[in-house]
Coordinates of C-alpha atoms and ligand atoms in Angstrom, one line a residue:
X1 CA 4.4 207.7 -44.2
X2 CA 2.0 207.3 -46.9
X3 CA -0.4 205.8 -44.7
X4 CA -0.1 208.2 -42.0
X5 CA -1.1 210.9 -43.8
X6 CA -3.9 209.2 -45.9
X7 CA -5.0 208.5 -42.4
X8 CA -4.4 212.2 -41.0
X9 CA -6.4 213.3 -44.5
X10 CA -9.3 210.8 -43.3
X11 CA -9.5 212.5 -40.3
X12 CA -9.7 215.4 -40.8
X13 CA -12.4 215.4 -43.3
X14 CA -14.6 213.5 -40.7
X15 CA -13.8 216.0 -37.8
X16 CA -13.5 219.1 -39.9
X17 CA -16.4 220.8 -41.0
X18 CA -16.6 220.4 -44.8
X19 CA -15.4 224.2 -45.8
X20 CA -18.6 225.9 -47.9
X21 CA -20.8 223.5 -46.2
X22 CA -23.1 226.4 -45.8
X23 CA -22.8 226.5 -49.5
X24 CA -23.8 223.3 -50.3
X25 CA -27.2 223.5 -48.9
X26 CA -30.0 222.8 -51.1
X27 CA -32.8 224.5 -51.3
X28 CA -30.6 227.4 -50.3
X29 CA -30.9 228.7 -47.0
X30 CA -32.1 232.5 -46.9
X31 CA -29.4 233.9 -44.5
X32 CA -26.2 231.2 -43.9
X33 CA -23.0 233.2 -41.8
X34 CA -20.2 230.9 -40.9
X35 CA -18.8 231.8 -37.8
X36 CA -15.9 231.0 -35.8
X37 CA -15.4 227.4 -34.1
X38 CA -17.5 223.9 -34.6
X39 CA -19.6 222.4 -32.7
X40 CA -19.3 218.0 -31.8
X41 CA -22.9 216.3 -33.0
X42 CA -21.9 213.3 -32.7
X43 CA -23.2 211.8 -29.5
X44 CA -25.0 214.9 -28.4
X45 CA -28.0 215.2 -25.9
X46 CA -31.0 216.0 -28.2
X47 CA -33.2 218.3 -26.1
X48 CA -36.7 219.6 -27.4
X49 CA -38.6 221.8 -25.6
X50 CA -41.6 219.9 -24.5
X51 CA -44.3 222.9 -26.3
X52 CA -43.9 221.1 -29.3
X53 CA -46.5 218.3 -30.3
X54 CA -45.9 214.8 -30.3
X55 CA -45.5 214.8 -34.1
X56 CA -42.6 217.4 -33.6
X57 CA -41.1 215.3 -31.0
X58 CA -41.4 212.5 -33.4
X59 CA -39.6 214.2 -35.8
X60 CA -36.9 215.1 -33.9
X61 CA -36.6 211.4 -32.6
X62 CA -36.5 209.5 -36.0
X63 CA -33.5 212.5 -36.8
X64 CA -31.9 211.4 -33.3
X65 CA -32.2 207.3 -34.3
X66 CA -30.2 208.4 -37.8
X67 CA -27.6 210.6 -36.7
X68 CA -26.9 207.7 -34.0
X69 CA -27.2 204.9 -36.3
X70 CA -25.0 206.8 -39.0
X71 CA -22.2 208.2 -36.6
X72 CA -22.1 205.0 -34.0
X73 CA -23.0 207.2 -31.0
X74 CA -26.4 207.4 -29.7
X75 CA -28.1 210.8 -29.4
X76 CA -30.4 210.3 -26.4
X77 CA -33.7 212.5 -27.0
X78 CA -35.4 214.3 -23.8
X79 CA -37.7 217.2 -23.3
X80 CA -37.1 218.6 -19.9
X81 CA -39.0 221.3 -18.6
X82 CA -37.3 224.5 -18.2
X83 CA -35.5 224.6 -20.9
X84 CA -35.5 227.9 -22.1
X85 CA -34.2 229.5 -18.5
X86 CA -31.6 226.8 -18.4
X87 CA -30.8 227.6 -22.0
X88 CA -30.3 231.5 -21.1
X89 CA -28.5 230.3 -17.7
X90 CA -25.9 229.6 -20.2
X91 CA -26.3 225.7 -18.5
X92 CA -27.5 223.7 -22.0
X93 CA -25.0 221.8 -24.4
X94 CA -26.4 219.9 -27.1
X95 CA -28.8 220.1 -29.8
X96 CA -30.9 222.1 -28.4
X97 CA -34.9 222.5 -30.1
X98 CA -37.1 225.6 -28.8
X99 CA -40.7 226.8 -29.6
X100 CA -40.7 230.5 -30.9
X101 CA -44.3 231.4 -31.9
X102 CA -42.4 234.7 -33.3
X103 CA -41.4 232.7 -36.3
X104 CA -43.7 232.4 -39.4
X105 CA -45.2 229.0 -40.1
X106 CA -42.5 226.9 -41.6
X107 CA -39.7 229.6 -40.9
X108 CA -36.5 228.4 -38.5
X109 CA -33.3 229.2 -37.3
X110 CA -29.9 227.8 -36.6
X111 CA -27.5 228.9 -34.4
X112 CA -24.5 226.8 -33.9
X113 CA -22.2 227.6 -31.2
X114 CA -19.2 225.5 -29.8
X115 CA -21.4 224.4 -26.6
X116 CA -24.8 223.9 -28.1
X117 CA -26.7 224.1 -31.4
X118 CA -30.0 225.6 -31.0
X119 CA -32.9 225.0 -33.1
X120 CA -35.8 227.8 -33.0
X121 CA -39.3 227.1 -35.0
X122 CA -42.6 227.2 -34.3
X123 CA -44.5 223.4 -35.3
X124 CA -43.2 220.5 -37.3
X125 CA -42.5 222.2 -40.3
X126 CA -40.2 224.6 -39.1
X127 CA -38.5 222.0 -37.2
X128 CA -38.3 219.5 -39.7
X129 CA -36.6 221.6 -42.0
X130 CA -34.2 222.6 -39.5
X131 CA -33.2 219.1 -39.2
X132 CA -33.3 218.5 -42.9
X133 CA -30.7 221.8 -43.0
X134 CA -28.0 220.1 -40.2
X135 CA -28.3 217.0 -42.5
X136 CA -27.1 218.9 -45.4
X137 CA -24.5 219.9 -43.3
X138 CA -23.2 216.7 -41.9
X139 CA -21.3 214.1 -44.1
X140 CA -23.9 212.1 -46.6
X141 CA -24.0 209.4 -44.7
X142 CA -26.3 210.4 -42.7
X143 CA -28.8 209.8 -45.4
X144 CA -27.0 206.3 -45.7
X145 CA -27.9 202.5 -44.4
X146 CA -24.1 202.4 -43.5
X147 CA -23.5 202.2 -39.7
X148 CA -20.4 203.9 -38.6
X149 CA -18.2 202.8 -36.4
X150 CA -18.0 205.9 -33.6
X151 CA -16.9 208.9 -36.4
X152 CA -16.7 212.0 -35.2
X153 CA -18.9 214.5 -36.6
X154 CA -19.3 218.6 -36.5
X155 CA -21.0 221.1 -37.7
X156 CA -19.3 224.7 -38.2
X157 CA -20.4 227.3 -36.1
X158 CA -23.0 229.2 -37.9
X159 CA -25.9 231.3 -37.9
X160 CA -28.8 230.3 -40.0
X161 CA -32.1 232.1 -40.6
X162 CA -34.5 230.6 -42.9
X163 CA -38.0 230.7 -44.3
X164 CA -39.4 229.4 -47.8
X165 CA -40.6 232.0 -51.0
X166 CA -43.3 230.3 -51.8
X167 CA -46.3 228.6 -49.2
X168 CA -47.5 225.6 -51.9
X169 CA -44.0 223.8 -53.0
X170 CA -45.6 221.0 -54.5
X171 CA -44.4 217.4 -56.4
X172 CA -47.0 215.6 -58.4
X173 CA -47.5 211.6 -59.0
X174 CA -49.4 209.8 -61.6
X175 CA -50.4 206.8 -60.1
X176 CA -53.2 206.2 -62.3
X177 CA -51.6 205.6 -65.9
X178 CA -49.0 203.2 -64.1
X179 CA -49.8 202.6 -59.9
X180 CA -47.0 202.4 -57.3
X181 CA -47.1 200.8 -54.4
X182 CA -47.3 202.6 -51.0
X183 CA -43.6 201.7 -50.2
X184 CA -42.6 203.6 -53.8
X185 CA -44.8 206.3 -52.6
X186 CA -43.2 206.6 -50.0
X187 CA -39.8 206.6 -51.2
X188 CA -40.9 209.7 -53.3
X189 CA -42.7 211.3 -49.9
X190 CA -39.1 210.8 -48.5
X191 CA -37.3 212.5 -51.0
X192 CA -39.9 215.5 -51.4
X193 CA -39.2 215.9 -47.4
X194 CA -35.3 216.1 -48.2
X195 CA -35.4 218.7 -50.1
X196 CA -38.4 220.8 -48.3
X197 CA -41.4 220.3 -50.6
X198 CA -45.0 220.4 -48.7
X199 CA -47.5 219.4 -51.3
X200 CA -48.1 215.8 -52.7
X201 CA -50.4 216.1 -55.6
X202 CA -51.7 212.5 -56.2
X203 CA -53.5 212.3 -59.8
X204 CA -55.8 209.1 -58.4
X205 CA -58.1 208.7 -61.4
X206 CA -57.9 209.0 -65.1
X207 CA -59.0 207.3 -68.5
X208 CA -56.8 204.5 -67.9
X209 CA -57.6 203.4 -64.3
X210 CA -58.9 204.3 -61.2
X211 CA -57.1 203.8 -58.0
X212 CA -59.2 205.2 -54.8
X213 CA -61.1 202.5 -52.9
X214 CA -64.4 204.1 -52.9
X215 CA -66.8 202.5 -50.4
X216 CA -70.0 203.4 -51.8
X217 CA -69.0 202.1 -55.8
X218 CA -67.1 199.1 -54.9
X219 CA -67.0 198.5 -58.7
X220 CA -64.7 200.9 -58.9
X221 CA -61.8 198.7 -57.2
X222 CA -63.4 195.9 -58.7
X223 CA -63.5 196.9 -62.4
X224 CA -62.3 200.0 -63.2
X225 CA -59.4 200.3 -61.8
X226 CA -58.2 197.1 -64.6
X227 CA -57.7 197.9 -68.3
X228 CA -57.3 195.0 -70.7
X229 CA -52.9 195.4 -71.3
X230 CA -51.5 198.5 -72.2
X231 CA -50.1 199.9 -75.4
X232 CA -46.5 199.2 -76.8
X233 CA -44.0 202.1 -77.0
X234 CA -45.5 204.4 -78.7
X235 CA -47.7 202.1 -81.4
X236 CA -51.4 203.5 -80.7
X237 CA -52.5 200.2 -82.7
X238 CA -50.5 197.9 -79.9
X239 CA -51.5 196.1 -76.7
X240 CA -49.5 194.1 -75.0
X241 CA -52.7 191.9 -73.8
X242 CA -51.2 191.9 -70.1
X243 CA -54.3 193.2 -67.9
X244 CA -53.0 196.1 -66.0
X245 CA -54.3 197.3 -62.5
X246 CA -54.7 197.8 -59.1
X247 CA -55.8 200.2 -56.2
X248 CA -55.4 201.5 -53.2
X249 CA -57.1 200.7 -50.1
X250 CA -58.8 203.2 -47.7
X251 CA -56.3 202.3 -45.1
X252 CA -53.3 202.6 -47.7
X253 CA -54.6 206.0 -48.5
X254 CA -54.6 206.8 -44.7
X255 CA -51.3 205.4 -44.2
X256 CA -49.7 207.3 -47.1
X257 CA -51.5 210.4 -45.8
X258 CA -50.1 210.2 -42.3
X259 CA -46.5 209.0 -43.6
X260 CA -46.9 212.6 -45.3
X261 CA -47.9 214.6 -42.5
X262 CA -44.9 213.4 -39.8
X263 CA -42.6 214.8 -42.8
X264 CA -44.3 217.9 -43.5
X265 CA -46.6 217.5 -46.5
X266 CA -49.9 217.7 -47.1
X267 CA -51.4 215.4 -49.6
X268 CA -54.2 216.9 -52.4
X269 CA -55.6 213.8 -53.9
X270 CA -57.2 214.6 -57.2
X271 CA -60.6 212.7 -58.7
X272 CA -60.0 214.4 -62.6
X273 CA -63.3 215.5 -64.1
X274 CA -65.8 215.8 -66.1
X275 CA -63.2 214.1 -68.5
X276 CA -60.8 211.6 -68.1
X277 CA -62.6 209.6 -66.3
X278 CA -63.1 206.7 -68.3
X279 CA -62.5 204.3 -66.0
X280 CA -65.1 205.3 -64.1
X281 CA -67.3 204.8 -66.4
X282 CA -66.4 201.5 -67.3
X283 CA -67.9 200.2 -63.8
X284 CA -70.7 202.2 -63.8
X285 CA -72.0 203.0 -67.3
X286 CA -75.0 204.9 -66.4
X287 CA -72.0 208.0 -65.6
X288 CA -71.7 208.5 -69.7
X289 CA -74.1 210.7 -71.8
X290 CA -74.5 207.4 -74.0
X291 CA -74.7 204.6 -71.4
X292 CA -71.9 202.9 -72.8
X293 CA -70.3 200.4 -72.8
X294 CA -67.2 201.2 -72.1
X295 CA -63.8 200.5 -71.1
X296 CA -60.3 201.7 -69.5
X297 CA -58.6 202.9 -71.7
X298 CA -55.4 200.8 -72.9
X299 CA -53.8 203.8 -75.2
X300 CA -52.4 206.9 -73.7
X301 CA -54.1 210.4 -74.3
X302 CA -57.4 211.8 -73.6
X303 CA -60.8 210.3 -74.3
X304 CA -63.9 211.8 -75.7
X305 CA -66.1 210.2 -73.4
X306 CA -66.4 211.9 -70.3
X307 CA -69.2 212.3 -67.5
X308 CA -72.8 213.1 -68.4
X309 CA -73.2 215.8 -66.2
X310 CA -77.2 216.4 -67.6
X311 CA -78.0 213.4 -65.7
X312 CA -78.7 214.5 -62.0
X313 CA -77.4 211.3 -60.9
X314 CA -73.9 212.2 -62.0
X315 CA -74.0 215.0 -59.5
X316 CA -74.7 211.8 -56.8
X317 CA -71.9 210.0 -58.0
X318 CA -69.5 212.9 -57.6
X319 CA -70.8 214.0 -54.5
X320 CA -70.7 210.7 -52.8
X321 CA -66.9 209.9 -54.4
X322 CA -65.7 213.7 -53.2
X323 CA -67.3 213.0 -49.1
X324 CA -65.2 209.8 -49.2
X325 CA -62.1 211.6 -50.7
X326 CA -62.6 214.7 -48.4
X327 CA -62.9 212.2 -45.3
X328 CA -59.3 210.5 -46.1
X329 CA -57.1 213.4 -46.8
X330 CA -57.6 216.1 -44.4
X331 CA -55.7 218.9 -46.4
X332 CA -57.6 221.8 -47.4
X333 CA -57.6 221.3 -51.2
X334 CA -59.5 218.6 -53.0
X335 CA -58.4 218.6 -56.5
X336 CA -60.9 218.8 -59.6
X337 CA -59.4 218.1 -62.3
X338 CA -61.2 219.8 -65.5
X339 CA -58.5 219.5 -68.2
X340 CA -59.1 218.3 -71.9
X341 CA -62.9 217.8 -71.0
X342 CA -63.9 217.3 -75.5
X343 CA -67.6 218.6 -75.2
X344 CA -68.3 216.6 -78.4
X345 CA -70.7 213.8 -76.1
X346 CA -71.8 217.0 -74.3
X347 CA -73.3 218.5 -77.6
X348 CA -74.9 215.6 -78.9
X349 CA -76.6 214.2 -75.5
X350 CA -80.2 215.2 -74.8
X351 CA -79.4 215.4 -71.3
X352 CA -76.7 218.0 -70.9
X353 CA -78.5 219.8 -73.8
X354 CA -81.4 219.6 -71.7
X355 CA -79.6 221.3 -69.0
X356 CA -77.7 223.6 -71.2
X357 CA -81.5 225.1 -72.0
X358 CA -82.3 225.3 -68.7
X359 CA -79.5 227.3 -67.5
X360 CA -80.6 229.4 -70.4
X361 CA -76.3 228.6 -71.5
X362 CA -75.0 230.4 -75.0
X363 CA -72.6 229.8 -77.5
X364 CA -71.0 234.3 -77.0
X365 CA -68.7 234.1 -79.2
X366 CA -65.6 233.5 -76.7
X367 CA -66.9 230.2 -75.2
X368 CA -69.1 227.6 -76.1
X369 CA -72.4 226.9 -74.0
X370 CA -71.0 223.7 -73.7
X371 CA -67.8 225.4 -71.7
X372 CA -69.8 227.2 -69.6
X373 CA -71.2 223.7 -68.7
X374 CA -68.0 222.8 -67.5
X375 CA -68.4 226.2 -65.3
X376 CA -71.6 224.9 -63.8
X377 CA -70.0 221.4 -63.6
X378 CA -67.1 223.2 -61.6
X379 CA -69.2 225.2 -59.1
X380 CA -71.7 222.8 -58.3
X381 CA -68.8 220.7 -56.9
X382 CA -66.9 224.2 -55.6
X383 CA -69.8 224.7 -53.5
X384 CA -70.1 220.4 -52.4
X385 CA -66.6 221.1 -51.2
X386 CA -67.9 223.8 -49.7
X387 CA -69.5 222.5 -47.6
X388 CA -67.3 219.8 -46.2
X389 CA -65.1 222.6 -45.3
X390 CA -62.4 222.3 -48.5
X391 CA -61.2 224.5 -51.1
X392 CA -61.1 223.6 -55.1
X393 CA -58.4 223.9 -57.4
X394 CA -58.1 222.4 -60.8
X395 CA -56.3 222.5 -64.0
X396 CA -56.0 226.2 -65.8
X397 CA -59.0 225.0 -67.9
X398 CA -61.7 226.1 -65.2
X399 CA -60.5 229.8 -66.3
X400 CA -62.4 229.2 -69.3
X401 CA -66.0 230.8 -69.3
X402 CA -67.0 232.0 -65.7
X403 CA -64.8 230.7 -63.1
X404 CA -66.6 231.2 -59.4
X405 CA -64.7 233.7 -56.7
X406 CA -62.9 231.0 -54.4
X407 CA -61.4 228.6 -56.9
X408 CA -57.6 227.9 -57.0
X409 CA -56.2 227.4 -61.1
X410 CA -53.4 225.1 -61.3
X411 CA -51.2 226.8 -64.5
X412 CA -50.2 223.9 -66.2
X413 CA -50.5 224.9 -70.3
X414 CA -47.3 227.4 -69.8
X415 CA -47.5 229.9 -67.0
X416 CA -50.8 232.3 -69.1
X417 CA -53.4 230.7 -67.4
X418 CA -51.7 231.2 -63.9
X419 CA -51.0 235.3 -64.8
X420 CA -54.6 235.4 -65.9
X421 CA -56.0 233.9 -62.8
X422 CA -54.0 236.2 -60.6
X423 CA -55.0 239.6 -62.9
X424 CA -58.5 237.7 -62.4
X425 CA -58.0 237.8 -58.8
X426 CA -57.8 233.7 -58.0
X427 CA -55.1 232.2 -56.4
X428 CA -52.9 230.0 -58.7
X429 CA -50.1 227.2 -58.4
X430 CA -47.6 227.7 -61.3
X431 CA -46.8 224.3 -62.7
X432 CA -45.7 225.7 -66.5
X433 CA -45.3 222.4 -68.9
X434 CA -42.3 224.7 -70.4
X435 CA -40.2 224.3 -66.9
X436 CA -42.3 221.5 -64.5
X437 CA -42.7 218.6 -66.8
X438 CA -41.3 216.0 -65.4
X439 CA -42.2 213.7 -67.9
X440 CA -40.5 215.5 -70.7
X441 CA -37.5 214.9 -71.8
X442 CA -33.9 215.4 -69.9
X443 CA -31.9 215.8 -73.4
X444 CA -32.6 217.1 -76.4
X445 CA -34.7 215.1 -78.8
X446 CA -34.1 212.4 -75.9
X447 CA -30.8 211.7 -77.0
X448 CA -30.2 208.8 -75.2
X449 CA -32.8 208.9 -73.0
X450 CA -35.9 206.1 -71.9
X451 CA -38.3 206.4 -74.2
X452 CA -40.5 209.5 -73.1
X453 CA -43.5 210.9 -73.6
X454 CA -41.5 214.1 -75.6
X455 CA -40.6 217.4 -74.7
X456 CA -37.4 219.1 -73.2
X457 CA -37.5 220.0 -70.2
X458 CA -33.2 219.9 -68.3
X459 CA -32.9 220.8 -64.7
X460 CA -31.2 224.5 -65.6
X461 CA -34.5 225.1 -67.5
X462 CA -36.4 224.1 -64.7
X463 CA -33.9 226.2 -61.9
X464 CA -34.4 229.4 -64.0
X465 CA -38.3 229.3 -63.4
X466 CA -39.5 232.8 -62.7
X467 CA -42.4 232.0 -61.2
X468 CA -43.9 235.8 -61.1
X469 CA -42.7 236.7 -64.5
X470 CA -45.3 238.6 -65.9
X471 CA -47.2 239.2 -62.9
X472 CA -48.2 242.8 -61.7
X473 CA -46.9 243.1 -58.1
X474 CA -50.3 243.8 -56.7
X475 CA -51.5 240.4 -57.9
X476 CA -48.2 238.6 -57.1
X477 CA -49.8 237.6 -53.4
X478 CA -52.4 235.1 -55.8
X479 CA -49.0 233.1 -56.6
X480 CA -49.4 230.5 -53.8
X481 CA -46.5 228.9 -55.2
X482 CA -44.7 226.5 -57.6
X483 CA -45.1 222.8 -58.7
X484 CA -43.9 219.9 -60.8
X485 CA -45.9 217.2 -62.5
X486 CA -45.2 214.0 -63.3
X487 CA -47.2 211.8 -65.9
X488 CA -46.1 207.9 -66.1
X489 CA -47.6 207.1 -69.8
X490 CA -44.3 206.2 -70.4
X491 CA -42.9 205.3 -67.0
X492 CA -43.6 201.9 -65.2
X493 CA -40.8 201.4 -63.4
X494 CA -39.6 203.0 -60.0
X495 CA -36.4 203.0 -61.2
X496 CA -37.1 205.3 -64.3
X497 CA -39.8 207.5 -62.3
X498 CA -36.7 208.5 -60.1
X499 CA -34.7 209.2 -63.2
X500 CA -37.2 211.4 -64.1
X501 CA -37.9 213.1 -60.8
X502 CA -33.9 213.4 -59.7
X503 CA -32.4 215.7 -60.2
X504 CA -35.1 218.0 -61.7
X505 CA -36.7 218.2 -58.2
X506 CA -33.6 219.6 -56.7
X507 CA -33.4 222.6 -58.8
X508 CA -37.3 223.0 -58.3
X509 CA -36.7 223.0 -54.6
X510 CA -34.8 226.5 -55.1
X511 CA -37.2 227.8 -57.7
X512 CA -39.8 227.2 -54.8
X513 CA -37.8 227.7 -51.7
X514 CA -35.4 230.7 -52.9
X515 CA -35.4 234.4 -53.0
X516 CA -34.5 235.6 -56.4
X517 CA -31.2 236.8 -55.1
X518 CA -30.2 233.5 -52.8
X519 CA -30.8 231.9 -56.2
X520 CA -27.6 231.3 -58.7
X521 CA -27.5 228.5 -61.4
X522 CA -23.7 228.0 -61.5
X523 CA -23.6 227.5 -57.6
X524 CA -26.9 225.1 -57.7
X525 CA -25.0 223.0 -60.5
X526 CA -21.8 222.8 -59.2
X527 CA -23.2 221.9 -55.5
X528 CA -25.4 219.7 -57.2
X529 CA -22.8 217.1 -58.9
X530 CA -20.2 218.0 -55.8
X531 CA -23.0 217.4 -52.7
X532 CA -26.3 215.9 -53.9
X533 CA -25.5 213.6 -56.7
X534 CA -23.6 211.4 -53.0
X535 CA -26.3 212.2 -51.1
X536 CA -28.9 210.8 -53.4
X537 CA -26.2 208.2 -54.0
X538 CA -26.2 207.4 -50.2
X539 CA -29.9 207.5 -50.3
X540 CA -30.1 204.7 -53.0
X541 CA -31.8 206.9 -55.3
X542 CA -31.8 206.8 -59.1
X543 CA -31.2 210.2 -60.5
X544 CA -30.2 211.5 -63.7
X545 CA -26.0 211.9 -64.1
X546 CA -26.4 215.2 -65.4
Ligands
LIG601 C1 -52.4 218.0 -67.9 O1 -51.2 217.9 -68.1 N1 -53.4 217.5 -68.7 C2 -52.9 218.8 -66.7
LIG602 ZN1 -74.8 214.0 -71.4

C-alpha cells in the first residue's frame, strides 16, 4: 500500500504541473496567468519558423537536445514553411516558435495551450529567454546531466508576456587579479544566460597582470601577463614566491565571444587606464613617466605608476591595443577603465607637464590640471573609438573635470556618480559598491565566510536595489541599466568565485529584469531556497546556502 502511493505521489509530481510554477520563475516574468489545462512537452515536435537566423535556430536546437536528453524522449526540431497559416488553421501541436517583429528587442511571449505551446519573439534574445522561461517551468532536471528514463513532463496552460526593465543587465569578471580558463568562463557565461543577463564585462588588464594576446606587443603575453607569486592572505609584506600568470589567446577571446553571443550576451572587454596598468608597463617600460623598471604587481590595490600619457607614443600604444580589442569583440562598447588613476607620476614628469602647458590645463579650484589630464586622456581615446565605430564607458571617475558628450559612466563608488551622469545628461550603468559588490562579504564581518576582500553586501541588499532612486524622471532614460562586479584579489578558485557570484546574481537578475511592482523580496527568497537553490544544485553549481 505504502508503495503504491509513494508511487502514485511520484507520479503525479512528474505529470502534474508543479502548482505556482508560474511563481517560481526567476527573474520574474512581467505578466504570468495560469490558465486552465496542461500541455505534454515531453516528446513534442519543436517547430521554429524558419524567419529566424541560424543562431536562433541554434538556440532552439541545443533547448531541443536537453529537454530530450533530460526527459528520455527526443524532441525532433524542424522549420517548415507555412507555419503561421497552419498555426491559425488551428493544424499545429507542439512547441511551436514564431517571428513577431511587433515585439520589442528581447521582449517574448508564451502561450501554452493543451495542443501547442507557442513561442512569439522577434531574434535570439527574445527567443532564448523564452526557452530559459519553459525551463524554469519544467522539473530541474532539465538543467541536470541525469538522463531520464521516458518521464512525462508538462507545462500548465498559461499565458506569458514578458520583456526586461533594464536594456544593459550586466555580470562582471576579474580575470586579471586571478585568470580563469575559458571552460570556467564559460560556466559563468552559462549561468548569466540562465538567469537572463546580456552583458559580460571582462576586466582584461590590471596592475597585477595582463591577459589579452595583443599581436602587435607580443611582450605583453610574454611578460606581463606573469607577476613574481602573489601575496598571502592579507599580509602586504608576503609572497608566496609561486610565479602567477597566464593569457588568453586571440582565438580564446573569439571563442569566448561567440560562446556569448549564441546565449544572448554581449561581451565588453575592458583595457583599464591611464592607471592600473602596471603590467603593462612591466613589458614595455617606455609606457611610464619614469621609464621604469617595473614589475606586476604581486600585492593587491592600486599602483602609483600609471601611463605616461605626455609621451605621444603612449597614445600609439593605446591606439594600437584598442584596434586589436575593438576587432575581437564586436559589441558596441569598449571599456576604458579610468578608476584610481594617483596623478602623483603625472605631476612630477616633464612630459605630461609639458602637455599639461600646452593644453594651457589649470589647477580651478574643483579639479586639478592633472584631472583634467585624465579628461584629455579620456577623449583622445573617446574619439579613437570613434572612429572604429564603438562607444566608451568607464568607471564614474571620467565624471571628474570635463567629461565629452557621448561617454557612458559606469557608477561604481555608490550610485552618486551614476545620478550625476544622468542630471549631466550621459548615459550610465549603475553598479553601486553598496549593493553589486560581489566581492564583499555574504555575512556580516564575514562570519564564517572565505576570507574576502571586506564589505557586506547579502543577496536581500542586493534584491532591494533601486536602481533610479534619486533620479529625476526626465533623466531616468540615461539609466541604461544595472550591473554586478566581481574582483578576485581574494578569489582563486572556481569553486569560491561561484560562492560569491550564486546566489547574489539571482536576486540581481530581478533588480535588472523586474518592474518595481513584479518585484517582492519575500516571494524572491522563498522561491529562491524552494526552486533555485535544486536548480543550481542540478546545474553543479556552487552557491551560497543562504
Ligand atoms: C573599481 O572598483 N575600482 C571600479
Ligand atoms: Zn609622464
Amino acid at each position: 500500500m505504502k508503495f503504491w502511493l509513494t508511487t502514485l505521489l511520484l507520479c503525479l509530481s512528474l505529470v502534474c504541473a508543479r502548482a505556482g510554477v508560474l511563481d517560481d520563475i526567476v527573474p520574474h516574468p512581467a505578466k504570468a496567468e495560469l490558465l486552465k489545462g496542461s500541455f505534454r512537452i515531453s516528446g513534442a515536435a519543436i517547430k521554429c519558423d524558419p524567419a529566424f537566423d541560424a543562431a536562433t535556430v541554434e538556440a532552439v536546437s541545443r533547448f531541443a537536445a536537453r529537454l530530450s536528453y533530460a526527459c528520455g524522449k527526443t524532441s525532433p526540431v524542424s522549420t517548415p514553411l507555412g507555419l503561421r497559416d497552419a498555426l491559425a488553421g488551428g493544424k499545429v501541436k507542439g512547441l511551436v516558435i514564431l517571428h513577431d517583429g511587433s515585439l520589442a528587442d528581447e521582449a517574448y511571449s508564451i502561450l501554452v495551450s493543451p495542443r501547442n505551446a507557442v513561442i512569439r519573439a522577434n531574434g535570439l534574445n527574445g527567443v532564448f529567454y523564452a526557452l530559459e522561461t519553459l525551463r524554469q517551468m519544467l522539473p530541474t532536471a532539465i538543467y541536470g546531466n541525469r538522463q531520464a528514463l521516458k518521464d512525462r513532463w508538462t507545462l500548465p496552460c498559461c499565458l506569458i508576456e514578458d520583456a526586461p526593465r533594464f536594456a544593459w543587465r550586466g555580470m562582471h569578471l576579474d580575470s586579471a587579479r586571478h585568470i580563469w580558463s575559458i571552460d570556467e568562463v564559460k560556466r559563468y557565461l552559462d549561468v548569466m544566460a540562465m538567469y537572463k543577463l546580456n552583458r559580460f564585462h571582462w576586466h582584461l588588464t590590471d596592475d597585477q597582470g595582463w591577459r589579452i594576446e595583443i599581436k602587435s606587443y607580443p611582450l605583453l603575453s610574454q611578460i606581463a601577463c606573469w607577476r613574481e607569486g602573489t601575496m598571502i592572505g592579507r599580509d602586504f609584506s608576503s609572497n608566496d614566491h609561486i610565479r602567477y600568470g597566464g593569457f588568453y589567446t586571440q582565438d580564446e577571446i573569439r571563442e569566448v565571444v561567440e560562446y556569448a553571443a549564441a546565449r544572448g550576451i554581449t561581451v565588453v572587454p575592458e583595457v583599464d587606464l591611464p592607471g592600473h596598468m602596471l603590467a603593462a608597463m612591466s613589458a614595455y617600460p617606455q609606457l611610464g613617466c619614469t621609464g621604469g623598471p617595473y614589475a606586476a604587481w604581486t600585492i593587491w590595490g592600486v599602483s602609483d605608476q600609471v601611463l605616461c600619457v605626455g609621451k605621444e607614443s603612449t597614445f600609439t600604444f593605446l591606439e594600437r591595443v584598442l584596434a586589436e580589442v575593438a576587432e575581437l569583440f564586436p559589441g558596441e562598447y569598449i571599456h576604458i577603465g579610468g578608476d584610481e588613476c594617483p596623478k602623483d607620476e603625472w605631476k612630477k614628469c616633464p612630459d605630461c607637464q609639458a602637455l599639461i602647458r600646452r593644453l594651457g590645463l589649470k589647477d580651478d579650484g574643483r579639479f586639478t590640471a592633472e584631472q583634467y589630464l585624465q579628461n584629455y586622456v579620456t577623449k583622445r581615446i573617446q574619439d579613437y573609438l570613434a572612429t572604429l565605430g564603438k562607444k566608451v564607458i568607464g568607471w564614474d571617475e571620467i565624471l571628474e573635470g570635463d567629461l565629452a558628450p557621448g561617454a557612458t559612466v559606469m557608477s561604481w563608488r555608490g550610485a552618486a556618480g551614476g545620478r550625476e551622469a544622468a542630471a549631466r545628461g550621459f548615459d550610465a550603468v549603475m553598479a553601486p559598491n553598496s549593493h553589486c559588490y560581489f566581492d564583499y562579504y555574504q555575512a556580516e564581518g564575514g562570519e564564517g565566510e572565505p576570507l574576502g576582500i571586506g564589505g557586506f553586501v547579502p543577496v536581500e541588499k542586493v534584491y532591494s536595489l533601486d536602481p533610479l532612486e534619486g533620479i529625476a524622471p526626465e533623466h531616468a532614460h540615461h539609466i541604461l541599466g544595472v550591473q554586478a562586479n566581481l574582483w578576485t584579489e581574494y578569489i582563486s578558485t572556481p569553486e569560491h568565485l561561484e560562492y560569491m557570484l550564486l546566489p547574489r546574481m539571482l536576486a540581481l537578475s530581478e533588480v535588472q529584469w523586474c518592474s518595481p511592482e513584479r518585484r517582492d523580496a519575500d516571494r524572491f527568497l522563498r522561491v529562491l531556497r524552494e526552486h533555485e537553490f535544486p536548480v543550481l544544485e542540478q546545474a553543479g553549481y556552487n552557491y551560497r546556502h543562504n
